């Protein structure tokens, strides 16, 4: 940018040759300048963001379009954060198998371990004034008699508050916890292993919990009653995954171990509203390992054990796109659930999916061609990954006992004075001729 040519910065004409001091002096006269400089740069946030995105200096397009380009740029440049670290704790010793972030503040990360231990990570504590130093976030470990005996295969915060959360395990139990006391307040036992559950996000429909246990029945549990209030029964196929609709409070989408999908109205338990039979209707051919709805509820995303993703239009349950991922090299036959996440902060439906020891980020919109990106940083199989809204961060856990936070590169830049010091320390006087 600083090539000696005339340039406009903040609608102010700069001289042909200028220094950083000239930029700052002229910047104070520009009407589009902000008085507060962004972290990692000595120029205004508006000018810096537009330059990073490759946009013209004059305003063009709506604010919404600009916002989407900012988010897209941030998502295309994710890397392991050196600022934010989750410290190793005894509860991580066996690896984190499931995670959930609270939907209210996107602050508290709930972690379930392979040995049944639980922990909560505060992603905003501690706060340090020196932004050049890494932060090891506070971790609360819940080692008590109420812990699960075996692997935690699913966990979720209460959708409305952080006062309670749910966990399920291969010990064939599901437990309701009081967050403040870190104690079990209720426990539910099953004949089979509850491989997956989902707490209804809507406060208007009794906050029912749908549980899939690989049987032909879906248990609907009302935590206020402390028991299963009703069942959704299917003929023969075992249910492997469930997910409440984000748009309709009483709609539940479930996936079977043979690849079928069933859309239920829980007000009537006689039969599903819609059946997508395995081998037909573009349904999966193997076990449905996970289901997610977009934030607006207009699309549902399902993934099967053989790494095939299908996107559905929820109003009609018509398939809009099918994506086949590379086969996993390390497949555990006893673990069928794939803990992935979908998001659309920039208006494009995207997903982050565990793929061996990496995390795959890709667009699920058939009309948009984007290069898929792989996040490489773990040394062993990734068990789960999720997206932290508003921060544009991806959080992943692995059998290497690490929980990594992937942040946009622009959030990881050092302030100018510190970066100059680091650069000077890395300089040497060696030449190619020496």
Short mmCIF file of C-alpha atoms in Angstrom, two decimals:
data_model
loop_
_atom_site.label_atom_id
_atom_site.label_comp_id
_atom_site.label_asym_id
_atom_site.label_seq_id
_atom_site.Cartn_x
_atom_site.Cartn_y
_atom_site.Cartn_z
CA UNK A 1 0.00 0.00 0.00
CA UNK A 2 2.83 2.38 0.87
CA UNK A 3 4.52 2.43 -2.51
CA UNK A 4 5.14 6.14 -2.85
CA UNK A 5 2.02 6.86 -4.91
CA UNK A 6 -0.68 9.31 -3.90
CA UNK A 7 -3.20 7.67 -1.59
CA UNK A 8 -6.46 8.57 0.08
CA UNK A 9 -6.81 7.65 3.72
CA UNK A 10 -10.03 8.61 5.42
CA UNK A 11 -10.94 11.03 2.60
CA UNK A 12 -7.70 12.97 3.27
CA UNK A 13 -5.09 13.40 0.54
CA UNK A 14 -1.65 12.23 1.62
CA UNK A 15 1.66 13.45 0.17
CA UNK A 16 3.49 11.15 -2.26
CA UNK A 17 6.04 10.16 0.39
CA UNK A 18 4.84 9.69 3.91
CA UNK A 19 5.82 7.93 7.10
CA UNK A 20 3.76 6.30 9.81
CA UNK A 21 3.75 9.60 11.70
CA UNK A 22 2.28 11.30 8.62
CA UNK A 23 -0.48 8.70 8.46
CA UNK A 24 -1.40 9.24 12.10
CA UNK A 25 -1.27 13.02 11.70
CA UNK A 26 -3.52 13.01 8.65
CA UNK A 27 -5.73 10.31 10.13
CA UNK A 28 -6.84 12.62 12.91
CA UNK A 29 -8.32 14.97 10.28
CA UNK A 30 -10.40 12.35 8.45
CA UNK A 31 -14.14 12.37 9.11
CA UNK A 32 -14.44 8.59 8.80
CA UNK A 33 -11.84 7.97 11.48
CA UNK A 34 -12.62 6.45 14.85
CA UNK A 35 -11.02 7.90 17.95
CA UNK A 36 -10.34 4.41 19.30
CA UNK A 37 -7.69 2.38 17.51
CA UNK A 38 -8.20 -1.36 17.08
CA UNK A 39 -5.93 -3.83 18.82
CA UNK A 40 -3.02 -4.81 16.63
CA UNK A 41 -2.97 -1.68 14.46
CA UNK A 42 -2.25 2.02 14.79
CA UNK A 43 -4.84 3.04 12.22
CA UNK A 44 -8.58 3.24 12.49
CA UNK A 45 -10.69 0.05 12.66
CA UNK A 46 -12.70 1.03 9.56
CA UNK A 47 -9.68 1.66 7.36
CA UNK A 48 -7.87 -1.41 8.69
CA UNK A 49 -10.82 -3.74 8.12
CA UNK A 50 -11.43 -2.48 4.61
CA UNK A 51 -7.75 -2.86 3.72
CA UNK A 52 -7.68 -6.40 5.12
CA UNK A 53 -10.72 -7.34 3.06
CA UNK A 54 -9.34 -5.83 -0.10
CA UNK A 55 -12.24 -3.40 -0.39
CA UNK A 56 -12.08 0.03 -2.02
CA UNK A 57 -11.51 2.90 0.37
CA UNK A 58 -14.80 4.51 -0.55
CA UNK A 59 -17.96 3.06 0.87
CA UNK A 60 -19.76 0.58 -1.33
CA UNK A 61 -22.69 -1.70 -0.55
CA UNK A 62 -24.74 -2.09 2.57
CA UNK A 63 -23.47 -2.57 6.08
CA UNK A 64 -24.85 -6.11 6.13
CA UNK A 65 -22.82 -7.01 3.05
CA UNK A 66 -19.72 -5.51 4.61
CA UNK A 67 -20.32 -7.43 7.84
CA UNK A 68 -20.59 -10.70 5.96
CA UNK A 69 -17.32 -10.07 4.17
CA UNK A 70 -15.62 -9.36 7.47
CA UNK A 71 -16.89 -12.62 8.97
CA UNK A 72 -15.97 -14.57 5.84
CA UNK A 73 -12.46 -13.14 5.95
CA UNK A 74 -12.16 -14.09 9.62
CA UNK A 75 -13.34 -17.65 9.04
CA UNK A 76 -10.90 -18.12 6.18
CA UNK A 77 -7.96 -17.33 8.46
CA UNK A 78 -8.43 -19.43 11.59
CA UNK A 79 -5.42 -20.63 13.53
CA UNK A 80 -4.63 -22.04 16.95
CA UNK A 81 -4.91 -19.17 19.40
CA UNK A 82 -1.85 -18.27 21.43
CA UNK A 83 -3.91 -15.78 23.41
CA UNK A 84 -6.55 -18.21 24.65
CA UNK A 85 -5.49 -21.52 26.16
CA UNK A 86 -7.38 -24.23 27.98
CA UNK A 87 -4.93 -25.56 30.60
CA UNK A 88 -4.39 -29.27 31.07
CA UNK A 89 -6.35 -30.59 34.04
CA UNK A 90 -6.68 -34.04 35.63
CA UNK A 91 -10.19 -34.18 34.14
CA UNK A 92 -8.58 -33.98 30.66
CA UNK A 93 -6.23 -36.90 31.29
CA UNK A 94 -8.32 -39.36 29.29
CA UNK A 95 -9.32 -36.89 26.56
CA UNK A 96 -12.50 -34.82 26.10
CA UNK A 97 -15.22 -36.80 24.31
CA UNK A 98 -18.09 -34.25 24.24
CA UNK A 99 -18.48 -30.48 24.59
CA UNK A 100 -21.23 -27.88 24.83
CA UNK A 101 -21.09 -24.09 25.03
CA UNK A 102 -23.82 -22.16 26.80
CA UNK A 103 -26.22 -20.56 24.29
CA UNK A 104 -26.87 -17.48 26.45
CA UNK A 105 -23.45 -15.82 26.71
CA UNK A 106 -21.24 -18.19 24.69
CA UNK A 107 -18.90 -18.09 27.65
CA UNK A 108 -18.95 -21.37 29.57
CA UNK A 109 -17.59 -24.50 27.88
CA UNK A 110 -18.89 -27.77 29.31
CA UNK A 111 -16.52 -30.71 28.78
CA UNK A 112 -17.21 -34.41 29.28
CA UNK A 113 -14.23 -36.77 29.42
CA UNK A 114 -13.65 -40.31 28.24
CA UNK A 115 -13.32 -41.49 31.85
CA UNK A 116 -16.60 -39.87 32.98
CA UNK A 117 -15.14 -36.70 34.52
CA UNK A 118 -16.67 -33.27 33.90
CA UNK A 119 -15.24 -29.76 33.80
CA UNK A 120 -16.38 -26.23 32.96
CA UNK A 121 -14.09 -23.71 31.26
CA UNK A 122 -14.73 -19.98 31.62
CA UNK A 123 -13.67 -18.58 28.25
CA UNK A 124 -13.67 -14.99 29.53
CA UNK A 125 -11.65 -15.40 32.73
CA UNK A 126 -9.16 -14.36 33.85
CA UNK A 127 -8.95 -10.90 32.30
CA UNK A 128 -5.44 -9.55 31.79
CA UNK A 129 -4.61 -5.94 31.00
CA UNK A 130 -1.50 -6.97 29.09
CA UNK A 131 -2.83 -8.23 25.76
CA UNK A 132 0.60 -9.49 24.71
CA UNK A 133 0.50 -12.42 27.12
CA UNK A 134 -1.49 -15.63 26.72
CA UNK A 135 -4.44 -16.32 28.99
CA UNK A 136 -5.00 -19.71 30.59
CA UNK A 137 -8.73 -19.80 31.18
CA UNK A 138 -10.22 -20.82 34.50
CA UNK A 139 -11.33 -24.45 34.75
CA UNK A 140 -13.70 -25.92 37.32
CA UNK A 141 -13.39 -29.69 37.63
CA UNK A 142 -16.33 -31.68 38.95
CA UNK A 143 -14.79 -34.68 40.66
CA UNK A 144 -17.51 -36.17 42.82
CA UNK A 145 -19.35 -39.39 43.50
CA UNK A 146 -22.00 -38.32 41.05
CA UNK A 147 -19.66 -38.54 38.06
CA UNK A 148 -20.28 -41.07 35.35
CA UNK A 149 -18.32 -44.30 35.53
CA UNK A 150 -17.53 -44.43 31.83
CA UNK A 151 -17.25 -42.26 28.74
CA UNK A 152 -19.45 -39.15 28.50
CA UNK A 153 -20.95 -39.40 25.02
CA UNK A 154 -23.14 -36.27 25.10
CA UNK A 155 -23.58 -33.11 27.19
CA UNK A 156 -25.70 -29.97 26.89
CA UNK A 157 -26.43 -26.80 28.83
CA UNK A 158 -29.97 -25.88 29.77
CA UNK A 159 -31.05 -23.77 26.75
CA UNK A 160 -32.29 -20.78 28.75
CA UNK A 161 -29.82 -20.42 31.64
CA UNK A 162 -26.50 -21.79 32.84
CA UNK A 163 -28.01 -22.98 36.11
CA UNK A 164 -28.11 -26.63 35.03
CA UNK A 165 -26.85 -29.04 32.40
CA UNK A 166 -27.30 -32.62 31.21
CA UNK A 167 -24.85 -35.43 30.55
CA UNK A 168 -25.20 -38.97 29.23
CA UNK A 169 -22.74 -41.82 29.34
CA UNK A 170 -22.01 -45.35 28.22
CA UNK A 171 -22.86 -46.41 31.79
CA UNK A 172 -26.50 -46.26 30.54
CA UNK A 173 -27.44 -43.21 32.60
CA UNK A 174 -28.30 -39.58 31.93
CA UNK A 175 -27.82 -37.05 34.73
CA UNK A 176 -29.21 -33.59 35.43
CA UNK A 177 -26.71 -31.34 37.24
CA UNK A 178 -26.92 -28.21 39.35
CA UNK A 179 -24.16 -25.97 38.01
CA UNK A 180 -23.58 -23.89 41.16
CA UNK A 181 -23.14 -26.91 43.42
CA UNK A 182 -21.80 -29.22 40.70
CA UNK A 183 -24.04 -31.99 42.03
CA UNK A 184 -26.51 -34.38 40.45
CA UNK A 185 -30.12 -33.40 41.10
CA UNK A 186 -31.76 -36.15 39.03
CA UNK A 187 -30.72 -39.32 37.25
CA UNK A 188 -32.37 -41.36 34.51
CA UNK A 189 -31.51 -44.97 33.74
CA UNK A 190 -31.96 -46.70 30.40
CA UNK A 191 -31.93 -50.27 29.18
CA UNK A 192 -29.51 -49.35 26.39
CA UNK A 193 -26.83 -46.69 26.09
CA UNK A 194 -28.25 -43.18 25.52
CA UNK A 195 -26.04 -42.39 22.55
CA UNK A 196 -27.47 -38.92 22.02
CA UNK A 197 -30.03 -36.51 23.47
CA UNK A 198 -31.24 -32.99 22.77
CA UNK A 199 -32.91 -30.51 25.11
CA UNK A 200 -35.71 -28.57 23.40
CA UNK A 201 -34.40 -25.00 22.94
CA UNK A 202 -37.84 -23.39 23.11
CA UNK A 203 -39.07 -22.33 26.57
CA UNK A 204 -42.69 -22.59 25.43
CA UNK A 205 -42.78 -26.34 25.05
CA UNK A 206 -41.99 -27.72 28.51
CA UNK A 207 -38.26 -28.06 27.77
CA UNK A 208 -38.60 -31.72 26.83
CA UNK A 209 -35.50 -33.87 26.44
CA UNK A 210 -35.47 -36.29 23.50
CA UNK A 211 -33.22 -39.32 24.02
CA UNK A 212 -31.95 -41.78 21.39
CA UNK A 213 -30.67 -45.09 22.76
CA UNK A 214 -30.41 -47.20 19.58
CA UNK A 215 -33.82 -48.73 20.33
CA UNK A 216 -36.95 -48.21 18.25
CA UNK A 217 -38.32 -45.80 20.88
CA UNK A 218 -37.50 -42.15 21.48
CA UNK A 219 -37.89 -41.23 25.15
CA UNK A 220 -39.30 -37.77 25.87
CA UNK A 221 -38.35 -36.70 29.39
CA UNK A 222 -39.84 -33.78 31.28
CA UNK A 223 -37.21 -32.73 33.88
CA UNK A 224 -39.93 -31.16 36.02
CA UNK A 225 -41.69 -34.50 36.36
CA UNK A 226 -38.43 -36.40 36.64
CA UNK A 227 -39.49 -39.21 34.34
CA UNK A 228 -40.22 -40.16 30.75
CA UNK A 229 -43.64 -38.73 29.99
CA UNK A 230 -44.12 -40.34 26.56
CA UNK A 231 -42.42 -42.33 23.81
CA UNK A 232 -42.24 -41.97 20.07
CA UNK A 233 -42.36 -45.48 18.67
CA UNK A 234 -41.05 -46.70 15.35
CA UNK A 235 -41.54 -50.17 13.93
CA UNK A 236 -38.11 -51.70 13.83
CA UNK A 237 -35.20 -49.35 13.14
CA UNK A 238 -33.18 -48.18 16.12
CA UNK A 239 -32.85 -44.42 16.65
CA UNK A 240 -29.29 -43.11 16.66
CA UNK A 241 -29.72 -39.31 16.66
CA UNK A 242 -32.35 -36.70 17.55
CA UNK A 243 -32.66 -32.93 17.16
CA UNK A 244 -35.46 -30.48 17.96
CA UNK A 245 -36.46 -28.02 15.26
CA UNK A 246 -35.23 -24.47 15.75
CA UNK A 247 -38.37 -23.09 14.08
CA UNK A 248 -41.24 -25.32 15.27
CA UNK A 249 -41.30 -26.10 18.98
CA UNK A 250 -43.08 -29.42 18.64
CA UNK A 251 -41.16 -30.83 15.65
CA UNK A 252 -38.44 -33.42 16.23
CA UNK A 253 -36.14 -34.87 13.59
CA UNK A 254 -34.57 -38.27 14.26
CA UNK A 255 -32.13 -40.51 12.40
CA UNK A 256 -31.96 -44.28 12.38
CA UNK A 257 -29.10 -46.75 12.49
CA UNK A 258 -29.94 -47.90 8.95
CA UNK A 259 -29.91 -44.37 7.50
CA UNK A 260 -33.59 -43.38 7.59
CA UNK A 261 -34.86 -40.00 8.78
CA UNK A 262 -38.14 -39.39 10.63
CA UNK A 263 -39.86 -36.06 11.25
CA UNK A 264 -42.20 -36.16 14.26
CA UNK A 265 -44.88 -33.92 15.72
CA UNK A 266 -44.67 -34.76 19.42
CA UNK A 267 -48.29 -33.68 19.93
CA UNK A 268 -49.28 -36.84 18.05
CA UNK A 269 -47.17 -39.94 18.71
CA UNK A 270 -48.95 -42.32 16.35
CA UNK A 271 -46.62 -42.02 13.37
CA UNK A 272 -44.03 -39.63 11.89
CA UNK A 273 -45.10 -36.71 9.74
CA UNK A 274 -42.45 -37.56 7.18
CA UNK A 275 -40.35 -40.67 6.56
CA UNK A 276 -37.23 -40.69 4.41
CA UNK A 277 -36.52 -44.37 4.02
CA UNK A 278 -32.96 -45.65 3.80
CA UNK A 279 -31.99 -46.27 0.18
CA UNK A 280 -34.83 -44.03 -1.02
CA UNK A 281 -35.73 -40.33 -1.02
CA UNK A 282 -32.00 -39.43 -1.03
CA UNK A 283 -31.71 -40.73 2.54
CA UNK A 284 -28.49 -42.12 4.00
CA UNK A 285 -27.37 -45.69 3.47
CA UNK A 286 -25.64 -46.09 6.84
CA UNK A 287 -26.24 -44.99 10.44
CA UNK A 288 -27.19 -41.33 10.92
CA UNK A 289 -24.43 -40.09 13.24
CA UNK A 290 -25.64 -36.54 13.80
CA UNK A 291 -28.32 -33.96 12.97
CA UNK A 292 -28.21 -30.17 13.26
CA UNK A 293 -30.61 -27.35 12.34
CA UNK A 294 -29.56 -23.97 11.02
CA UNK A 295 -30.14 -21.04 13.36
CA UNK A 296 -33.23 -19.93 11.44
CA UNK A 297 -34.59 -23.48 11.31
CA UNK A 298 -34.97 -23.45 7.53
CA UNK A 299 -32.40 -26.16 6.91
CA UNK A 300 -31.46 -29.44 8.55
CA UNK A 301 -28.04 -31.04 8.17
CA UNK A 302 -27.46 -34.76 8.70
CA UNK A 303 -24.24 -36.74 8.58
CA UNK A 304 -23.88 -40.50 8.37
CA UNK A 305 -21.26 -42.89 9.65
CA UNK A 306 -19.76 -43.21 6.16
CA UNK A 307 -19.07 -39.44 6.08
CA UNK A 308 -21.90 -38.35 3.79
CA UNK A 309 -23.53 -34.96 4.54
CA UNK A 310 -27.03 -34.14 3.35
CA UNK A 311 -28.74 -30.76 3.60
CA UNK A 312 -32.56 -30.72 3.79
CA UNK A 313 -35.14 -27.98 3.36
CA UNK A 314 -37.14 -28.45 6.57
CA UNK A 315 -40.52 -27.29 5.25
CA UNK A 316 -40.59 -30.01 2.59
CA UNK A 317 -37.70 -32.30 3.67
CA UNK A 318 -36.31 -32.12 0.16
CA UNK A 319 -32.59 -32.66 -0.26
CA UNK A 320 -30.77 -29.53 -1.46
CA UNK A 321 -27.21 -30.85 -1.54
CA UNK A 322 -25.11 -33.93 -0.83
CA UNK A 323 -21.44 -33.80 0.13
CA UNK A 324 -19.22 -36.86 0.40
CA UNK A 325 -16.23 -36.44 2.69
CA UNK A 326 -13.04 -38.51 2.66
CA UNK A 327 -13.35 -41.75 4.60
CA UNK A 328 -12.02 -41.66 8.13
CA UNK A 329 -8.81 -43.56 8.70
CA UNK A 330 -9.52 -44.20 12.37
CA UNK A 331 -13.04 -45.49 12.90
CA UNK A 332 -14.25 -46.70 16.28
CA UNK A 333 -17.09 -49.14 15.77
CA UNK A 334 -18.55 -48.60 19.23
CA UNK A 335 -18.79 -44.79 18.78
CA UNK A 336 -21.36 -43.86 16.16
CA UNK A 337 -22.05 -40.22 17.08
CA UNK A 338 -20.19 -37.44 15.24
CA UNK A 339 -20.06 -34.21 17.27
CA UNK A 340 -20.10 -31.49 14.62
CA UNK A 341 -21.65 -28.03 14.38
CA UNK A 342 -23.29 -25.76 11.79
CA UNK A 343 -23.42 -21.96 11.65
CA UNK A 344 -24.34 -19.14 9.27
CA UNK A 345 -23.04 -15.88 10.75
CA UNK A 346 -22.23 -14.49 7.31
CA UNK A 347 -25.42 -15.72 5.65
CA UNK A 348 -23.76 -18.86 4.27
CA UNK A 349 -24.53 -22.21 5.88
CA UNK A 350 -21.25 -23.75 7.03
CA UNK A 351 -20.12 -26.71 9.09
CA UNK A 352 -17.11 -27.72 11.17
CA UNK A 353 -16.63 -31.48 11.27
CA UNK A 354 -14.03 -33.73 12.94
CA UNK A 355 -11.95 -35.58 10.35
CA UNK A 356 -9.37 -37.89 11.95
CA UNK A 357 -6.85 -35.58 13.67
CA UNK A 358 -8.09 -32.49 11.81
CA UNK A 359 -11.18 -30.26 11.65
CA UNK A 360 -12.81 -29.64 8.29
CA UNK A 361 -14.50 -26.29 7.58
CA UNK A 362 -16.72 -26.20 4.53
CA UNK A 363 -19.70 -24.43 3.00
CA UNK A 364 -22.94 -26.40 2.72
CA UNK A 365 -24.50 -23.99 0.24
CA UNK A 366 -24.63 -25.63 -3.20
CA UNK A 367 -24.67 -22.21 -4.92
CA UNK A 368 -21.40 -21.05 -3.38
CA UNK A 369 -18.07 -22.50 -4.40
CA UNK A 370 -15.51 -22.13 -1.65
CA UNK A 371 -12.27 -23.91 -0.92
CA UNK A 372 -12.53 -26.24 2.03
CA UNK A 373 -10.08 -25.58 4.82
CA UNK A 374 -8.48 -27.99 7.27
CA UNK A 375 -7.49 -26.96 10.78
CA UNK A 376 -4.35 -28.91 11.63
CA UNK A 377 -3.07 -28.88 15.22
CA UNK A 378 -4.11 -32.04 17.04
CA UNK A 379 -1.94 -35.15 17.30
CA UNK A 380 -4.73 -37.68 17.69
CA UNK A 381 -8.34 -38.29 16.68
CA UNK A 382 -10.62 -35.28 17.15
CA UNK A 383 -13.67 -36.24 19.21
CA UNK A 384 -15.77 -33.08 18.98
CA UNK A 385 -15.80 -29.55 17.63
CA UNK A 386 -18.18 -26.63 17.99
CA UNK A 387 -18.56 -23.05 16.84
CA UNK A 388 -18.50 -20.08 19.21
CA UNK A 389 -20.87 -17.48 17.84
CA UNK A 390 -20.02 -13.77 17.77
CA UNK A 391 -16.34 -14.63 18.28
CA UNK A 392 -16.00 -16.61 15.03
CA UNK A 393 -14.03 -19.24 16.92
CA UNK A 394 -13.93 -23.01 16.56
CA UNK A 395 -13.22 -25.13 19.64
CA UNK A 396 -12.04 -28.72 19.27
CA UNK A 397 -11.17 -31.60 21.60
CA UNK A 398 -9.11 -34.68 20.90
CA UNK A 399 -7.73 -37.89 22.33
CA UNK A 400 -4.39 -36.06 22.60
CA UNK A 401 -5.88 -34.54 25.80
CA UNK A 402 -5.92 -31.03 24.39
CA UNK A 403 -8.75 -28.56 23.88
CA UNK A 404 -7.78 -26.05 21.20
CA UNK A 405 -9.36 -22.68 20.45
CA UNK A 406 -9.09 -21.62 16.81
CA UNK A 407 -9.35 -17.83 16.42
CA UNK A 408 -9.25 -15.48 13.40
CA UNK A 409 -5.70 -14.41 12.61
CA UNK A 410 -6.57 -10.71 12.97
CA UNK A 411 -7.49 -11.33 16.62
CA UNK A 412 -4.07 -12.83 17.30
CA UNK A 413 -1.93 -9.94 16.10
CA UNK A 414 0.30 -8.14 18.56
CA UNK A 415 0.00 -4.38 19.14
CA UNK A 416 2.41 -2.42 16.95
CA UNK A 417 5.00 -1.60 19.59
CA UNK A 418 5.25 -5.19 20.75
CA UNK A 419 5.36 -6.56 17.22
CA UNK A 420 8.26 -4.23 16.40
CA UNK A 421 10.17 -5.57 19.40
CA UNK A 422 9.49 -9.16 18.40
CA UNK A 423 10.51 -8.43 14.81
CA UNK A 424 13.76 -6.82 15.93
CA UNK A 425 14.60 -9.84 18.08
CA UNK A 426 14.07 -12.14 15.11
CA UNK A 427 16.24 -10.11 12.74
CA UNK A 428 19.80 -11.16 11.93
CA UNK A 429 22.65 -9.70 9.92
CA UNK A 430 23.43 -12.82 7.94
CA UNK A 431 23.38 -12.60 4.18
CA UNK A 432 23.15 -15.20 1.46
CA UNK A 433 26.83 -14.70 0.65
CA UNK A 434 27.98 -15.69 4.17
#
